[in-house]
PDB file of C-alpha atoms in Angstrom:
ATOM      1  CA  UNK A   1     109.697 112.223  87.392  1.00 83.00           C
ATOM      2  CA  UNK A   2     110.661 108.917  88.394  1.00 92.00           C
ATOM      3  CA  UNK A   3     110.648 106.503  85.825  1.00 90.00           C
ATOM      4  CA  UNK A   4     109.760 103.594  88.569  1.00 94.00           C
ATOM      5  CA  UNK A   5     106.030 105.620  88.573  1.00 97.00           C
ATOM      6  CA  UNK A   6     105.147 104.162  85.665  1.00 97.00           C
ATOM      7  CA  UNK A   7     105.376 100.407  87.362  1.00 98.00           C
ATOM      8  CA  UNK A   8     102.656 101.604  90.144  1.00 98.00           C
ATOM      9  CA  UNK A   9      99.763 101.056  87.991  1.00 98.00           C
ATOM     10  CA  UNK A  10     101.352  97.971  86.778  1.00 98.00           C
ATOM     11  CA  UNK A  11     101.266  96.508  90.072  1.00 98.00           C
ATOM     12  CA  UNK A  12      98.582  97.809  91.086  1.00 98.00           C
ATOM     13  CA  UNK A  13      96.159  95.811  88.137  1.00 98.00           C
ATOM     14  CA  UNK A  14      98.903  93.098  89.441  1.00 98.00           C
ATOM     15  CA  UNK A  15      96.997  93.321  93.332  1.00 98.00           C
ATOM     16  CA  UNK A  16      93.530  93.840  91.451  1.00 98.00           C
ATOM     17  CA  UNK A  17      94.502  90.396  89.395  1.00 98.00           C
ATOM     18  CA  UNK A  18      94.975  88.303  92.556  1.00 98.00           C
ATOM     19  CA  UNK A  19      92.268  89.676  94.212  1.00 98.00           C
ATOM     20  CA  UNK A  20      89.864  88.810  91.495  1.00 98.00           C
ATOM     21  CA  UNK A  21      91.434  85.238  91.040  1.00 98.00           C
ATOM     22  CA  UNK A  22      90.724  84.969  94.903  1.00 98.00           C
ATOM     23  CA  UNK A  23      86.946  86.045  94.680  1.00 96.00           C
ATOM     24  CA  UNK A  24      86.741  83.363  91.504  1.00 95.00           C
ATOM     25  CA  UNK A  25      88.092  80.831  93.744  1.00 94.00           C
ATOM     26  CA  UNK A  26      86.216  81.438  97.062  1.00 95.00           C
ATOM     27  CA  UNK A  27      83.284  81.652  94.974  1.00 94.00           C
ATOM     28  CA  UNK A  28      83.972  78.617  92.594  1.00 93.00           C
ATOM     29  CA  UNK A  29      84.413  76.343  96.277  1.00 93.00           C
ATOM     30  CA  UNK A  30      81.522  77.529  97.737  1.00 94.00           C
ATOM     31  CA  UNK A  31      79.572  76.124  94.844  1.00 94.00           C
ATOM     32  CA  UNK A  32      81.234  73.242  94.684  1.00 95.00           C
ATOM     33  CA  UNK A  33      80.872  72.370  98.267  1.00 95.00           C
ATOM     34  CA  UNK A  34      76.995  73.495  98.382  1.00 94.00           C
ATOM     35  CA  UNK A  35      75.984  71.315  95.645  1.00 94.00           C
ATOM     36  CA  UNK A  36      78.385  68.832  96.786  1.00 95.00           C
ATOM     37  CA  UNK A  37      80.002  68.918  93.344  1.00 94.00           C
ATOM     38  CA  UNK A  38      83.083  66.501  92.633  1.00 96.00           C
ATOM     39  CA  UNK A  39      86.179  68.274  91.306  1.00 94.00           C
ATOM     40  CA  UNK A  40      86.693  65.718  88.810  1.00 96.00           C
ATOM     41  CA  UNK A  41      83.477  67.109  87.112  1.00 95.00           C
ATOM     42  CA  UNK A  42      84.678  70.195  86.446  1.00 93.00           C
ATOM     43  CA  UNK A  43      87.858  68.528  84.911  1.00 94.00           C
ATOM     44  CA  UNK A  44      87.286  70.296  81.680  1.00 94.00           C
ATOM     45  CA  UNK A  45      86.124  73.976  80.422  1.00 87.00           C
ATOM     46  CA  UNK A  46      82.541  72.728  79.168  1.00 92.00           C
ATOM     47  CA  UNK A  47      81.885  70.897  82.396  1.00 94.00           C
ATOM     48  CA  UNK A  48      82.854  73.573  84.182  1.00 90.00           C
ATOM     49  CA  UNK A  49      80.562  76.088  82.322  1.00 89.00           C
ATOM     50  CA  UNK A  50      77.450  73.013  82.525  1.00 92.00           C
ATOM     51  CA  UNK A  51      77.607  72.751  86.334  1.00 92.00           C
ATOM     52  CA  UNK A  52      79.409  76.153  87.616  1.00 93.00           C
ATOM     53  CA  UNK A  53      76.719  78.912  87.182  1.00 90.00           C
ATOM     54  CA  UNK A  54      77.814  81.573  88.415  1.00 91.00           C
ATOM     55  CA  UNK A  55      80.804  82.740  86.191  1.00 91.00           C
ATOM     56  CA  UNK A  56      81.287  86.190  87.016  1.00 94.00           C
ATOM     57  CA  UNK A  57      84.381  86.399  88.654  1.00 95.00           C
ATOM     58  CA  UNK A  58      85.764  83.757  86.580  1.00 93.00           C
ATOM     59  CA  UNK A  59      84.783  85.853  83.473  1.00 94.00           C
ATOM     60  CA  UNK A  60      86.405  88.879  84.938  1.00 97.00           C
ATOM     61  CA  UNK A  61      89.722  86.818  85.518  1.00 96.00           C
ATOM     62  CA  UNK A  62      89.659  86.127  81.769  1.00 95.00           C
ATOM     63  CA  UNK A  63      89.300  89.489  80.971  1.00 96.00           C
ATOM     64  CA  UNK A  64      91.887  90.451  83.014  1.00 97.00           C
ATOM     65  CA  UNK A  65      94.813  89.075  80.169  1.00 96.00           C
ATOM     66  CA  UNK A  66      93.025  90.790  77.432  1.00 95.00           C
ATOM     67  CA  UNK A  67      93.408  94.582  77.181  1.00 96.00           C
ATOM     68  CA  UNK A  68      95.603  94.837  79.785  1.00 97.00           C
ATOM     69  CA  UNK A  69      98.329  92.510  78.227  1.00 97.00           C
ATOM     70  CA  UNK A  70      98.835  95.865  76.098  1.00 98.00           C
ATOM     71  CA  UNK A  71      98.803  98.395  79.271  1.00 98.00           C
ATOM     72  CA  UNK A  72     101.289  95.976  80.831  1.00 98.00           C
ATOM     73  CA  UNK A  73     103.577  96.339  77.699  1.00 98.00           C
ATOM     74  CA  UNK A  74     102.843  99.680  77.054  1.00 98.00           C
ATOM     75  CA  UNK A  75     104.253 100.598  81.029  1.00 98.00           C
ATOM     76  CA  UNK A  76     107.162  98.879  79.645  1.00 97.00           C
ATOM     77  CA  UNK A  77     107.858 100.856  76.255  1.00 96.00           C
ATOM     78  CA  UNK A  78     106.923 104.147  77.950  1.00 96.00           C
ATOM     79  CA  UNK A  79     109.681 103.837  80.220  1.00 96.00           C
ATOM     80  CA  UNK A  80     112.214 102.260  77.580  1.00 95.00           C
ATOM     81  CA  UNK A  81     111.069 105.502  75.241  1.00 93.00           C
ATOM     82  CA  UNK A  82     111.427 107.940  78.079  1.00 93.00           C
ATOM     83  CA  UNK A  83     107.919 108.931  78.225  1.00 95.00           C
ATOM     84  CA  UNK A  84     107.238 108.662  81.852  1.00 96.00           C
ATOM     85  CA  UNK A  85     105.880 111.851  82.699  1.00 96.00           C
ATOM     86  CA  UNK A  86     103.007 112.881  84.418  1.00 97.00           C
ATOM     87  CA  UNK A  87     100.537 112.658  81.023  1.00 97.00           C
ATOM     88  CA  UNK A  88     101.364 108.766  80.917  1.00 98.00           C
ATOM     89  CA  UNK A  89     101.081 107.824  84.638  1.00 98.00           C
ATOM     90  CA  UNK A  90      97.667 109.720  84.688  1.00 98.00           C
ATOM     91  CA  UNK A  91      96.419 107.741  81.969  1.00 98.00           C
ATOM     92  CA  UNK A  92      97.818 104.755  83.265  1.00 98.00           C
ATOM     93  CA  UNK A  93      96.694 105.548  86.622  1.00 98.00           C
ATOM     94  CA  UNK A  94      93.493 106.092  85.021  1.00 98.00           C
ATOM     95  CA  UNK A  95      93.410 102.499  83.259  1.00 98.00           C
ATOM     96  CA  UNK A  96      93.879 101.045  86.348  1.00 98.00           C
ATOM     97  CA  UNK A  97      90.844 102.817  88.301  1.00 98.00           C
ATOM     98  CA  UNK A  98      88.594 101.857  85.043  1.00 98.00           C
ATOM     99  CA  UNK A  99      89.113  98.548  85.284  1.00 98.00           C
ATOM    100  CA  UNK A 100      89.044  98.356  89.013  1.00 98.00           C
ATOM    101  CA  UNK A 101      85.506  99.843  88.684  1.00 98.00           C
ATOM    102  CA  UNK A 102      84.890  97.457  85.348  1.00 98.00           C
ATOM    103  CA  UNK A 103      85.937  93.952  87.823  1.00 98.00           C
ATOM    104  CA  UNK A 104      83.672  95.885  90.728  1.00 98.00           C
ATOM    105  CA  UNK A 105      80.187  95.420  88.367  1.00 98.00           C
ATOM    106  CA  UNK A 106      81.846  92.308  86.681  1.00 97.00           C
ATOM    107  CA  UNK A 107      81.824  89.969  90.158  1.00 96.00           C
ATOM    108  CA  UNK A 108      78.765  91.799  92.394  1.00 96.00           C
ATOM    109  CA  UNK A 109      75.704  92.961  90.535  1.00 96.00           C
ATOM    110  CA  UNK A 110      77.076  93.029  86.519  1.00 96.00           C
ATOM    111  CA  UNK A 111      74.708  95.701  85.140  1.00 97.00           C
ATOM    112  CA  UNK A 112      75.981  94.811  81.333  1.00 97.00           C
ATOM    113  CA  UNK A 113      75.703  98.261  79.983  1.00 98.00           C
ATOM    114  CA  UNK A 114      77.676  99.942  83.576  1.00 98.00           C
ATOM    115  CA  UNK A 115      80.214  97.305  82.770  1.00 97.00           C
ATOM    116  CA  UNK A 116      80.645  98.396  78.682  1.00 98.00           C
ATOM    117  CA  UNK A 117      80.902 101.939  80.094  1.00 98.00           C
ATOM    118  CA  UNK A 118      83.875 101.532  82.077  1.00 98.00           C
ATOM    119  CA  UNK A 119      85.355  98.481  79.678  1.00 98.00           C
ATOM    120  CA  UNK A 120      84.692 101.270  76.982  1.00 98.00           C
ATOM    121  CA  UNK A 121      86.451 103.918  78.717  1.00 98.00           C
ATOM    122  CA  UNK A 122      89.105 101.846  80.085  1.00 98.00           C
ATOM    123  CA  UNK A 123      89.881 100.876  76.521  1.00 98.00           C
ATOM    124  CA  UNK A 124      89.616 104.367  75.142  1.00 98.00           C
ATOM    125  CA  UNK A 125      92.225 105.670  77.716  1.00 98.00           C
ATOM    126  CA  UNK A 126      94.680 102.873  76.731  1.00 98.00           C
ATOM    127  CA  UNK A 127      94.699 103.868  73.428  1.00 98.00           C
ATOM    128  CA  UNK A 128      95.178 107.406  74.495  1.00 98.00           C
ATOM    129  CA  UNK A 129      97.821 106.082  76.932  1.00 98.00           C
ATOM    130  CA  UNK A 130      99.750 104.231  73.155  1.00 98.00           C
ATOM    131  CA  UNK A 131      99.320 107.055  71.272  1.00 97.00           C
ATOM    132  CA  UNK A 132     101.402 109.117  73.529  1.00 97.00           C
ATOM    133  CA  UNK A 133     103.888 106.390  73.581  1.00 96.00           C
ATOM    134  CA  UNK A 134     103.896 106.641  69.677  1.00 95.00           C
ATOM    135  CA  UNK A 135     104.098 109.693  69.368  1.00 94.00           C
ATOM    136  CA  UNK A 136     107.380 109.762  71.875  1.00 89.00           C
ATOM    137  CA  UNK A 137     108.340 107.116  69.220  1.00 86.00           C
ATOM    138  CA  UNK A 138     108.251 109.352  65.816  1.00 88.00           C
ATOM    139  CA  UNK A 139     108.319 112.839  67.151  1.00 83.00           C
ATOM    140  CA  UNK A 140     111.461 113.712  68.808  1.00 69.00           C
TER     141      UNK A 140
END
């Protein structure tokens, strides 16, 4: 397999990243402009959460540097190990589509117990995804 596979997810939660920082922006202005809000108050993080309601996408784009910070480095060491194969692009492909449909609840209707499933399950397969990794690391 080609070891460049193992970047496709990568860049893919890359697309999923802007598009997600684009839907926090559009919505973010919109507000703004509506309630004819000044951008000076919303200069800090607390007067942005006092005046800004609806947080959604804004919450997702925080959550988008948390577990993935380790599937980003974990594409990384998988290739650097030599354990692209098709097990860790599935799981990484897999990732990816979990927290695609995790950002999808997040910034539309955010049904908190459809977003801990896929959160859940996007977090379970990451762990799958370094276990493989270590075990490429001891077992050779």
């Amino acid at each position: 397999m080609d070891v460049r596979a193992i970047y496709l997810p990568g860049f893919a939660m890359v697309v999923l990243t802007a598009i997600v920082w684009w839907r926090m922006y559009t919505m973010r202005i919109a507000q703004m402009k509506r309630e004819r809000i000044h951008p000076q108050k919303v200069a800090t993080s607390a007067q942005a959460a006092a005046l800004l309601t609806d947080s959604r996408a804004a919450d997702n784009f925080r959550n988008l540097f948390e577990l993935p910070v380790l599937f980003y480095f974990g594409l990384v060491v998988a290739d650097r190990l030599d354990r692209v194969d098709t097990i860790s692009v599935a799981l990484a492909w897999s990732f990816v589509a979990l927290r695609i449909a995790h950002s999808v609840v997040h910034v539309s209707y955010n049904k908190v117990m459809h977003r801990f499933m896929a959160y859940v399950a996007g977090g379970a397969v990451l762990w799958l995804l370094w276990i493989y990794i270590a075990i490429g690391l001891f077992v050779r």
